[in-house]
Amino acid sequence: MRLFPSFALSNPAFRVAVAVACAVVLLAGCATRRPAPVEDRTMASTEAPVVLVPPAVAPAPAQPAPIPTYTVKRGDTLHQIALDTGLDYRELAAWNNIENVNVIRVGQVLRLIAPGEALPVAQDPVAAGTGGVVTTPLRATPIVESGSGAGATASSSASGASAVAGTSGIATPASAAARSSDVSLKTGPKAIKEPYSDQAVRELTLAASAMPAPTEKLAMAQPGGVRSEPVPTPRSDAKAEPAPPAASASPPATAGDPDRLDWAWPTKGKIIAGFSDTANLKGIDIAGTAGQAIHASAPGRVVYAGNGLRGYGKLIIIKHNATYLSAYAHNREILVKEGQQVTRGQKIAEMGNTDADQVKLHFEIRRQGKPMDPAKYLPPA
């Protein structure tokens, strides 16, 4: 069966047309449709990304400080331990269930705090009051306002940064207000809309760099949309305000000490031995005459009156507060009793030479049991 008549096949023009048609069909069948390449030419967002910081892990609760203790060594007495720790020896005995204050054992561990007394606990600054969540302040962004022309307000496009709501990623009212005012925080200028192109970007960049710096009012964006005016610069011809008078300096030994005392000299006389840490001189020695009056240097309670401490003779110890106590040694006569309250300047003893090589008063001031230099506490002689 013939598709075409013989006279058509003999026609050269017809044969050329058939050949071209077949070639077109073959090319169309071999061709594969490919999507046109799409390139994202959108300008990168100028808004700062929202950073979500995971909440901080709350640390384990702080453990209370260990109970302060003292281990008895050979040659120790309860009275000496009490003096060295700034305590009343009777309280020390009661805290450790000691019936005879003259009997303690080497190696015995004595607690130096009353049973049930609260110990300091370290507070964690992160978890305290925050539930383990740390929040960061909203970053303020300067806004430059220009008063010329429509749409002349320009601001930094960091409104996205103000949407950060601390470390848990929860939006705050300040961040919601910042998002609601995005219209006024968009970058500009956008007076004319035109298709994006590299040439347009370059022209906008050059135009922005050529603009003069605005000299109008500068305000700082505050959380919640509140703006504060800049602090005015003082004029050069303005008179300076006079500085307030400086507060009088406190004595170095008691500066910042809540338990500071108004000390007085315990007696009159020449200082024949001064305080020295290196020479183990724990106080000062004041020479005098036998029977000379010894006075309380500050008000307090007598916590010891006796001769049970080797090297001190007849000794009086007065506890003034939780920090300070004073000691009066080598007395001839003791005129007060343990537990008695005394006032500043009250006569408590008579000078003597018990357990000493001459008549004198050995006077000590101790801060939490540690010997201090009395010359730094006593008034000028």
Tab-separated table of C-alpha atoms in Angstrom:
chain	number	residue	atom	x	y	z
A	1	MET	CA	0.000	0.000	0.000
A	2	ARG	CA	1.482	3.314	-0.978
A	3	LEU	CA	1.151	6.342	1.323
A	4	PHE	CA	1.976	8.822	-1.363
A	5	PRO	CA	1.250	8.706	-5.126
A	6	SER	CA	4.132	8.043	-7.464
A	7	PHE	CA	4.094	11.498	-8.979
A	8	ALA	CA	4.620	12.973	-5.440
A	9	LEU	CA	7.659	10.839	-4.785
A	10	SER	CA	9.156	11.891	-8.049
A	11	ASN	CA	8.832	15.543	-7.069
A	12	PRO	CA	12.131	16.823	-5.510
A	13	ALA	CA	10.469	19.579	-3.537
A	14	PHE	CA	8.130	17.132	-1.918
A	15	ARG	CA	10.956	14.859	-0.902
A	16	VAL	CA	12.824	17.784	0.741
A	17	ALA	CA	9.727	18.775	2.702
A	18	VAL	CA	9.245	15.229	3.979
A	19	ALA	CA	12.880	15.039	5.063
A	20	VAL	CA	12.661	18.325	6.977
A	21	ALA	CA	9.463	17.215	8.718
A	22	CYS	CA	11.076	13.962	9.837
A	23	ALA	CA	14.104	15.809	11.189
A	24	VAL	CA	11.896	18.152	13.197
A	25	VAL	CA	9.984	15.201	14.700
A	26	LEU	CA	13.216	13.470	15.693
A	27	LEU	CA	14.655	16.569	17.311
A	28	ALA	CA	11.451	17.227	19.217
A	29	GLY	CA	11.394	13.658	20.562
A	30	CYS	CA	15.000	13.763	21.743
A	31	ALA	CA	14.697	17.135	23.430
A	32	THR	CA	14.325	17.071	27.308
A	33	ARG	CA	12.453	19.766	29.116
A	34	ARG	CA	14.618	21.397	31.752
A	35	PRO	CA	13.313	24.075	34.124
A	36	ALA	CA	14.845	27.465	33.727
A	37	PRO	CA	17.496	28.141	36.384
A	38	VAL	CA	16.157	30.209	39.273
A	39	GLU	CA	18.563	32.378	41.191
A	40	ASP	CA	17.497	33.982	44.470
A	41	ARG	CA	18.576	37.579	44.014
A	42	THR	CA	16.613	38.835	46.984
A	43	MET	CA	18.639	41.159	49.208
A	44	ALA	CA	19.735	39.621	52.462
A	45	SER	CA	17.595	40.561	55.396
A	46	THR	CA	19.016	43.445	57.333
A	47	GLU	CA	17.320	42.377	60.511
A	48	ALA	CA	19.508	40.796	63.158
A	49	PRO	CA	18.709	37.104	63.709
A	50	VAL	CA	16.842	36.034	66.792
A	51	VAL	CA	19.206	34.029	68.962
A	52	LEU	CA	17.647	31.542	71.348
A	53	VAL	CA	19.949	30.600	74.186
A	54	PRO	CA	19.021	27.460	76.109
A	55	PRO	CA	18.212	28.040	79.776
A	56	ALA	CA	21.099	27.606	82.173
A	57	VAL	CA	21.157	24.405	84.161
A	58	ALA	CA	20.622	25.147	87.834
A	59	PRO	CA	23.637	23.959	89.866
A	60	ALA	CA	23.316	21.687	92.816
A	61	PRO	CA	22.328	23.492	96.041
A	62	ALA	CA	25.295	24.780	98.032
A	63	GLN	CA	26.285	22.723	101.027
A	64	PRO	CA	26.581	24.433	104.442
A	65	ALA	CA	30.052	25.288	105.651
A	66	PRO	CA	31.701	22.686	107.880
A	67	ILE	CA	31.431	23.149	111.647
A	68	PRO	CA	34.568	24.932	112.956
A	69	THR	CA	36.506	22.680	115.302
A	70	TYR	CA	39.797	22.571	117.235
A	71	THR	CA	41.907	19.487	117.950
A	72	VAL	CA	43.492	19.499	121.386
A	73	LYS	CA	47.308	19.362	121.417
A	74	ARG	CA	49.731	18.550	124.193
A	75	GLY	CA	49.985	21.415	126.689
A	76	ASP	CA	46.600	22.953	125.788
A	77	THR	CA	44.099	24.044	128.408
A	78	LEU	CA	40.472	24.870	127.877
A	79	HIS	CA	41.081	28.407	129.087
A	80	GLN	CA	43.895	28.947	126.576
A	81	ILE	CA	41.829	27.496	123.720
A	82	ALA	CA	38.961	29.804	124.639
A	83	LEU	CA	41.289	32.819	124.663
A	84	ASP	CA	42.846	31.882	121.315
A	85	THR	CA	39.435	31.418	119.692
A	86	GLY	CA	37.756	34.434	121.298
A	87	LEU	CA	35.212	32.357	123.239
A	88	ASP	CA	33.968	31.958	126.793
A	89	TYR	CA	35.549	28.807	128.214
A	90	ARG	CA	32.327	27.909	130.019
A	91	GLU	CA	30.353	28.037	126.766
A	92	LEU	CA	33.085	26.006	125.069
A	93	ALA	CA	32.791	23.368	127.781
A	94	ALA	CA	28.996	23.267	127.505
A	95	TRP	CA	29.066	22.893	123.683
A	96	ASN	CA	31.393	19.880	124.023
A	97	ASN	CA	29.808	18.264	127.116
A	98	ILE	CA	32.948	18.831	129.218
A	99	GLU	CA	32.106	18.474	132.916
A	100	ASN	CA	35.547	19.355	134.324
A	101	VAL	CA	37.073	22.371	132.553
A	102	ASN	CA	40.521	21.336	133.787
A	103	VAL	CA	40.420	17.941	132.033
A	104	ILE	CA	40.702	17.655	128.254
A	105	ARG	CA	42.414	14.933	126.203
A	106	VAL	CA	45.058	15.220	123.519
A	107	GLY	CA	43.417	14.621	120.150
A	108	GLN	CA	39.977	15.581	121.408
A	109	VAL	CA	38.021	17.530	118.777
A	110	LEU	CA	36.190	20.530	120.175
A	111	ARG	CA	33.418	22.274	118.294
A	112	LEU	CA	33.780	26.061	118.301
A	113	ILE	CA	30.157	26.930	117.602
A	114	ALA	CA	26.993	26.395	119.574
A	115	PRO	CA	24.848	23.407	118.548
A	116	GLY	CA	22.049	24.474	116.238
A	117	GLU	CA	23.674	27.799	115.352
A	118	ALA	CA	23.107	28.666	111.692
A	119	LEU	CA	26.083	28.269	109.383
A	120	PRO	CA	26.587	30.419	106.276
A	121	VAL	CA	25.397	28.869	103.015
A	122	ALA	CA	26.866	30.003	99.708
A	123	GLN	CA	24.209	31.555	97.420
A	124	ASP	CA	24.340	30.868	93.717
A	125	PRO	CA	23.966	34.180	91.830
A	126	VAL	CA	22.463	32.452	88.769
A	127	ALA	CA	19.767	30.305	90.309
A	128	ALA	CA	18.845	32.653	93.168
A	129	GLY	CA	15.514	34.230	92.362
A	130	THR	CA	15.566	33.367	88.655
A	131	GLY	CA	14.451	29.761	88.572
A	132	GLY	CA	17.567	28.831	86.628
A	133	VAL	CA	16.753	31.224	83.727
A	134	VAL	CA	19.193	34.000	82.935
A	135	THR	CA	17.807	36.995	81.104
A	136	THR	CA	19.804	39.531	79.161
A	137	PRO	CA	18.872	43.199	78.768
A	138	LEU	CA	17.385	44.383	75.491
A	139	ARG	CA	19.975	46.042	73.307
A	140	ALA	CA	19.236	49.706	72.681
A	141	THR	CA	19.742	50.903	69.105
A	142	PRO	CA	20.370	54.547	68.226
A	143	ILE	CA	17.710	56.163	66.036
A	144	VAL	CA	18.666	59.106	63.838
A	145	GLU	CA	15.828	61.447	63.042
A	146	SER	CA	15.924	63.948	60.177
A	147	GLY	CA	13.405	66.719	59.887
A	148	SER	CA	13.662	67.336	56.146
A	149	GLY	CA	11.346	65.803	53.537
A	150	ALA	CA	8.837	62.982	53.633
A	151	GLY	CA	10.131	59.585	54.736
A	152	ALA	CA	13.409	61.105	55.974
A	153	THR	CA	13.492	59.066	59.225
A	154	ALA	CA	16.302	56.512	59.189
A	155	SER	CA	17.043	53.963	61.893
A	156	SER	CA	19.165	50.931	62.422
A	157	SER	CA	17.468	47.729	61.335
A	158	ALA	CA	18.293	45.854	64.525
A	159	SER	CA	14.655	45.499	65.544
A	160	GLY	CA	15.026	41.735	65.302
A	161	ALA	CA	17.665	41.792	68.024
A	162	SER	CA	15.244	43.427	70.419
A	163	ALA	CA	12.954	40.406	70.033
A	164	VAL	CA	15.295	38.207	72.013
A	165	ALA	CA	13.535	37.348	75.242
A	166	GLY	CA	16.350	36.184	77.482
A	167	THR	CA	17.667	32.679	77.411
A	168	SER	CA	14.404	30.759	77.233
A	169	GLY	CA	13.288	32.183	73.887
A	170	ILE	CA	10.005	33.517	75.309
A	171	ALA	CA	8.914	36.814	73.787
A	172	THR	CA	8.630	39.725	76.189
A	173	PRO	CA	6.294	42.731	76.003
A	174	ALA	CA	9.253	44.853	74.942
A	175	SER	CA	9.945	42.533	72.010
A	176	ALA	CA	6.267	42.593	70.971
A	177	ALA	CA	6.315	46.375	71.008
A	178	ALA	CA	9.448	46.354	68.905
A	179	ARG	CA	7.792	44.110	66.302
A	180	SER	CA	4.648	46.221	66.278
A	181	SER	CA	6.735	49.278	65.409
A	182	ASP	CA	8.607	47.612	62.541
A	183	VAL	CA	7.011	50.080	60.134
A	184	SER	CA	9.009	52.930	61.626
A	185	LEU	CA	12.192	50.878	61.854
A	186	LYS	CA	12.566	49.820	58.201
A	187	THR	CA	15.675	50.931	56.406
A	188	GLY	CA	15.344	53.451	53.617
A	189	PRO	CA	15.143	55.353	51.437
A	190	LYS	CA	12.456	53.684	49.300
A	191	ALA	CA	10.905	56.593	47.445
A	192	ILE	CA	11.000	54.731	44.107
A	193	LYS	CA	10.450	51.018	43.610
A	194	GLU	CA	12.488	49.388	40.913
A	195	PRO	CA	13.467	45.807	40.016
A	196	TYR	CA	16.461	44.414	41.777
A	197	SER	CA	19.762	44.527	39.973
A	198	ASP	CA	23.429	44.744	40.875
A	199	GLN	CA	23.579	48.173	39.295
A	200	ALA	CA	20.699	49.424	41.472
A	201	VAL	CA	22.389	48.094	44.634
A	202	ARG	CA	25.639	49.854	43.759
A	203	GLU	CA	23.825	53.122	43.073
A	204	LEU	CA	21.958	52.947	46.394
A	205	THR	CA	25.187	52.158	48.261
A	206	LEU	CA	27.026	55.075	46.666
A	207	ALA	CA	24.123	57.417	47.361
A	208	ALA	CA	23.977	56.374	51.040
A	209	SER	CA	27.735	56.852	51.526
A	210	ALA	CA	27.626	60.294	49.886
A	211	MET	CA	24.887	61.570	52.236
A	212	PRO	CA	26.160	63.997	54.929
A	213	ALA	CA	25.986	62.865	58.562
A	214	PRO	CA	22.765	64.138	60.169
A	215	THR	CA	23.226	66.731	62.901
A	216	GLU	CA	19.660	66.699	64.117
A	217	LYS	CA	18.404	65.292	67.396
A	218	LEU	CA	19.824	61.907	68.452
A	219	ALA	CA	17.727	59.649	70.655
A	220	MET	CA	18.304	56.201	72.049
A	221	ALA	CA	15.695	53.484	71.599
A	222	GLN	CA	14.650	52.181	74.965
A	223	PRO	CA	12.660	49.007	75.726
A	224	GLY	CA	8.960	49.705	75.239
A	225	GLY	CA	9.532	52.442	72.684
A	226	VAL	CA	10.490	55.149	75.227
A	227	ARG	CA	13.109	57.602	74.019
A	228	SER	CA	15.330	59.653	76.251
A	229	GLU	CA	16.890	62.920	75.223
A	230	PRO	CA	20.701	63.077	75.144
A	231	VAL	CA	22.482	64.553	78.125
A	232	PRO	CA	23.380	68.167	77.288
A	233	THR	CA	27.055	68.993	77.187
A	234	PRO	CA	27.981	71.528	79.887
A	235	ARG	CA	29.073	74.898	78.609
A	236	SER	CA	32.690	75.859	78.992
A	237	ASP	CA	31.724	79.040	80.849
A	238	ALA	CA	29.510	77.196	83.365
A	239	LYS	CA	30.679	77.270	86.963
A	240	ALA	CA	31.588	73.909	88.445
A	241	GLU	CA	29.585	72.730	91.425
A	242	PRO	CA	31.684	72.546	94.628
A	243	ALA	CA	32.599	69.020	95.657
A	244	PRO	CA	30.993	67.728	98.870
A	245	PRO	CA	33.299	67.671	101.876
A	246	ALA	CA	35.108	64.393	102.396
A	247	ALA	CA	33.950	62.256	105.275
A	248	SER	CA	36.305	61.991	108.201
A	249	ALA	CA	38.453	58.913	108.008
A	250	SER	CA	37.931	56.199	110.618
A	251	PRO	CA	40.847	54.625	112.465
A	252	PRO	CA	42.467	51.994	110.229
A	253	ALA	CA	42.008	49.212	112.763
A	254	THR	CA	38.235	49.673	113.032
A	255	ALA	CA	37.308	51.021	109.582
A	256	GLY	CA	34.261	49.158	108.278
A	257	ASP	CA	33.993	47.104	111.478
A	258	PRO	CA	30.389	46.835	112.719
A	259	ASP	CA	31.615	45.827	116.207
A	260	ARG	CA	34.050	48.698	116.608
A	261	LEU	CA	34.515	50.028	120.146
A	262	ASP	CA	35.601	53.229	121.820
A	263	TRP	CA	38.692	51.949	123.592
A	264	ALA	CA	40.385	53.585	126.601
A	265	TRP	CA	43.793	53.065	128.192
A	266	PRO	CA	43.557	50.449	130.967
A	267	THR	CA	46.134	52.222	133.139
A	268	LYS	CA	48.819	54.903	133.116
A	269	GLY	CA	52.479	54.165	132.677
A	270	LYS	CA	55.389	53.668	130.320
A	271	ILE	CA	55.167	51.051	127.597
A	272	ILE	CA	58.125	48.765	128.135
A	273	ALA	CA	57.246	46.091	125.545
A	274	GLY	CA	55.316	46.555	122.307
A	275	PHE	CA	53.260	44.251	120.149
A	276	SER	CA	55.137	42.018	117.705
A	277	ASP	CA	53.930	39.143	115.543
A	278	THR	CA	57.454	37.898	114.851
A	279	ALA	CA	58.568	37.943	118.493
A	280	ASN	CA	55.279	36.375	119.694
A	281	LEU	CA	54.452	39.440	121.806
A	282	LYS	CA	50.658	39.318	121.824
A	283	GLY	CA	50.075	42.659	123.526
A	284	ILE	CA	51.800	45.542	125.274
A	285	ASP	CA	53.413	45.741	128.719
A	286	ILE	CA	52.804	48.889	130.805
A	287	ALA	CA	55.052	49.508	133.796
A	288	GLY	CA	53.635	50.922	137.040
A	289	THR	CA	53.534	50.559	140.801
A	290	ALA	CA	52.099	47.766	142.882
A	291	GLY	CA	48.425	48.322	143.614
A	292	GLN	CA	47.962	50.778	140.723
A	293	ALA	CA	44.379	50.763	139.420
A	294	ILE	CA	43.552	48.699	136.310
A	295	HIS	CA	40.418	49.769	134.404
A	296	ALA	CA	38.245	48.062	131.827
A	297	SER	CA	39.266	49.356	128.407
A	298	ALA	CA	35.718	48.968	127.010
A	299	PRO	CA	32.333	47.783	128.301
A	300	GLY	CA	31.625	44.068	128.322
A	301	ARG	CA	31.219	40.879	130.334
A	302	VAL	CA	33.931	39.173	132.377
A	303	VAL	CA	34.375	35.694	130.912
A	304	TYR	CA	37.442	34.729	132.920
A	305	ALA	CA	38.953	35.765	136.239
A	306	GLY	CA	41.667	33.521	137.683
A	307	ASN	CA	45.201	32.176	137.299
A	308	GLY	CA	44.653	29.104	135.151
A	309	LEU	CA	46.635	30.303	132.123
A	310	ARG	CA	50.356	29.702	132.342
A	311	GLY	CA	52.428	32.859	131.909
A	312	TYR	CA	49.595	35.317	132.662
A	313	GLY	CA	49.411	35.193	136.460
A	314	LYS	CA	46.164	36.547	137.831
A	315	LEU	CA	44.241	37.256	134.627
A	316	ILE	CA	40.986	38.963	133.647
A	317	ILE	CA	39.369	38.462	130.233
A	318	ILE	CA	36.484	40.672	129.151
A	319	LYS	CA	34.349	39.801	126.127
A	320	HIS	CA	33.013	43.021	124.603
A	321	ASN	CA	30.970	41.688	121.685
A	322	ALA	CA	30.996	38.857	119.136
A	323	THR	CA	34.300	40.138	117.732
A	324	TYR	CA	36.493	41.637	120.436
A	325	LEU	CA	37.805	40.708	123.864
A	326	SER	CA	40.577	42.150	126.041
A	327	ALA	CA	42.950	40.566	128.550
A	328	TYR	CA	44.599	42.031	131.689
A	329	ALA	CA	47.427	39.951	133.148
A	330	HIS	CA	49.887	39.862	136.144
A	331	ASN	CA	47.411	41.528	138.532
A	332	ARG	CA	47.946	41.574	142.285
A	333	GLU	CA	44.231	41.555	143.065
A	334	ILE	CA	41.174	40.766	140.938
A	335	LEU	CA	38.136	42.893	141.812
A	336	VAL	CA	35.495	41.369	139.480
A	337	LYS	CA	33.857	37.978	139.050
A	338	GLU	CA	33.123	35.836	136.032
A	339	GLY	CA	29.832	36.733	134.360
A	340	GLN	CA	29.891	40.288	135.749
A	341	GLN	CA	29.073	43.178	133.425
A	342	VAL	CA	31.567	46.047	133.543
A	343	THR	CA	31.612	49.533	132.079
A	344	ARG	CA	34.345	51.426	130.253
A	345	GLY	CA	36.809	52.835	132.799
A	346	GLN	CA	35.554	50.703	135.700
A	347	LYS	CA	38.268	49.529	138.112
A	348	ILE	CA	38.636	45.771	137.739
A	349	ALA	CA	42.028	44.937	139.296
A	350	GLU	CA	45.224	46.164	140.960
A	351	MET	CA	48.594	46.025	139.203
A	352	GLY	CA	51.016	43.354	140.359
A	353	ASN	CA	53.767	40.985	139.264
A	354	THR	CA	52.148	37.542	139.452
A	355	ASP	CA	54.003	35.191	137.071
A	356	ALA	CA	56.136	38.151	135.908
A	357	ASP	CA	59.628	39.492	136.576
A	358	GLN	CA	58.419	42.991	137.546
A	359	VAL	CA	55.311	44.978	138.379
A	360	LYS	CA	53.451	45.617	135.144
A	361	LEU	CA	50.221	45.159	133.244
A	362	HIS	CA	50.211	42.924	130.191
A	363	PHE	CA	47.297	44.129	128.028
A	364	GLU	CA	45.907	42.397	124.951
A	365	ILE	CA	43.156	43.122	122.418
A	366	ARG	CA	41.959	40.133	120.418
A	367	ARG	CA	39.759	40.137	117.353
A	368	GLN	CA	37.953	36.794	117.008
A	369	GLY	CA	40.732	35.298	119.112
A	370	LYS	CA	43.592	36.728	117.034
A	371	PRO	CA	45.953	39.102	118.913
A	372	MET	CA	45.903	42.641	117.519
A	373	ASP	CA	48.205	45.596	118.152
A	374	PRO	CA	46.532	47.637	120.963
A	375	ALA	CA	48.334	50.776	119.776
A	376	LYS	CA	46.073	50.778	116.679
A	377	TYR	CA	42.939	50.821	118.835
A	378	LEU	CA	43.808	52.940	121.858
A	379	PRO	CA	43.560	56.743	121.653
A	380	PRO	CA	46.742	58.841	121.620
A	381	ALA	CA	48.414	58.799	125.003
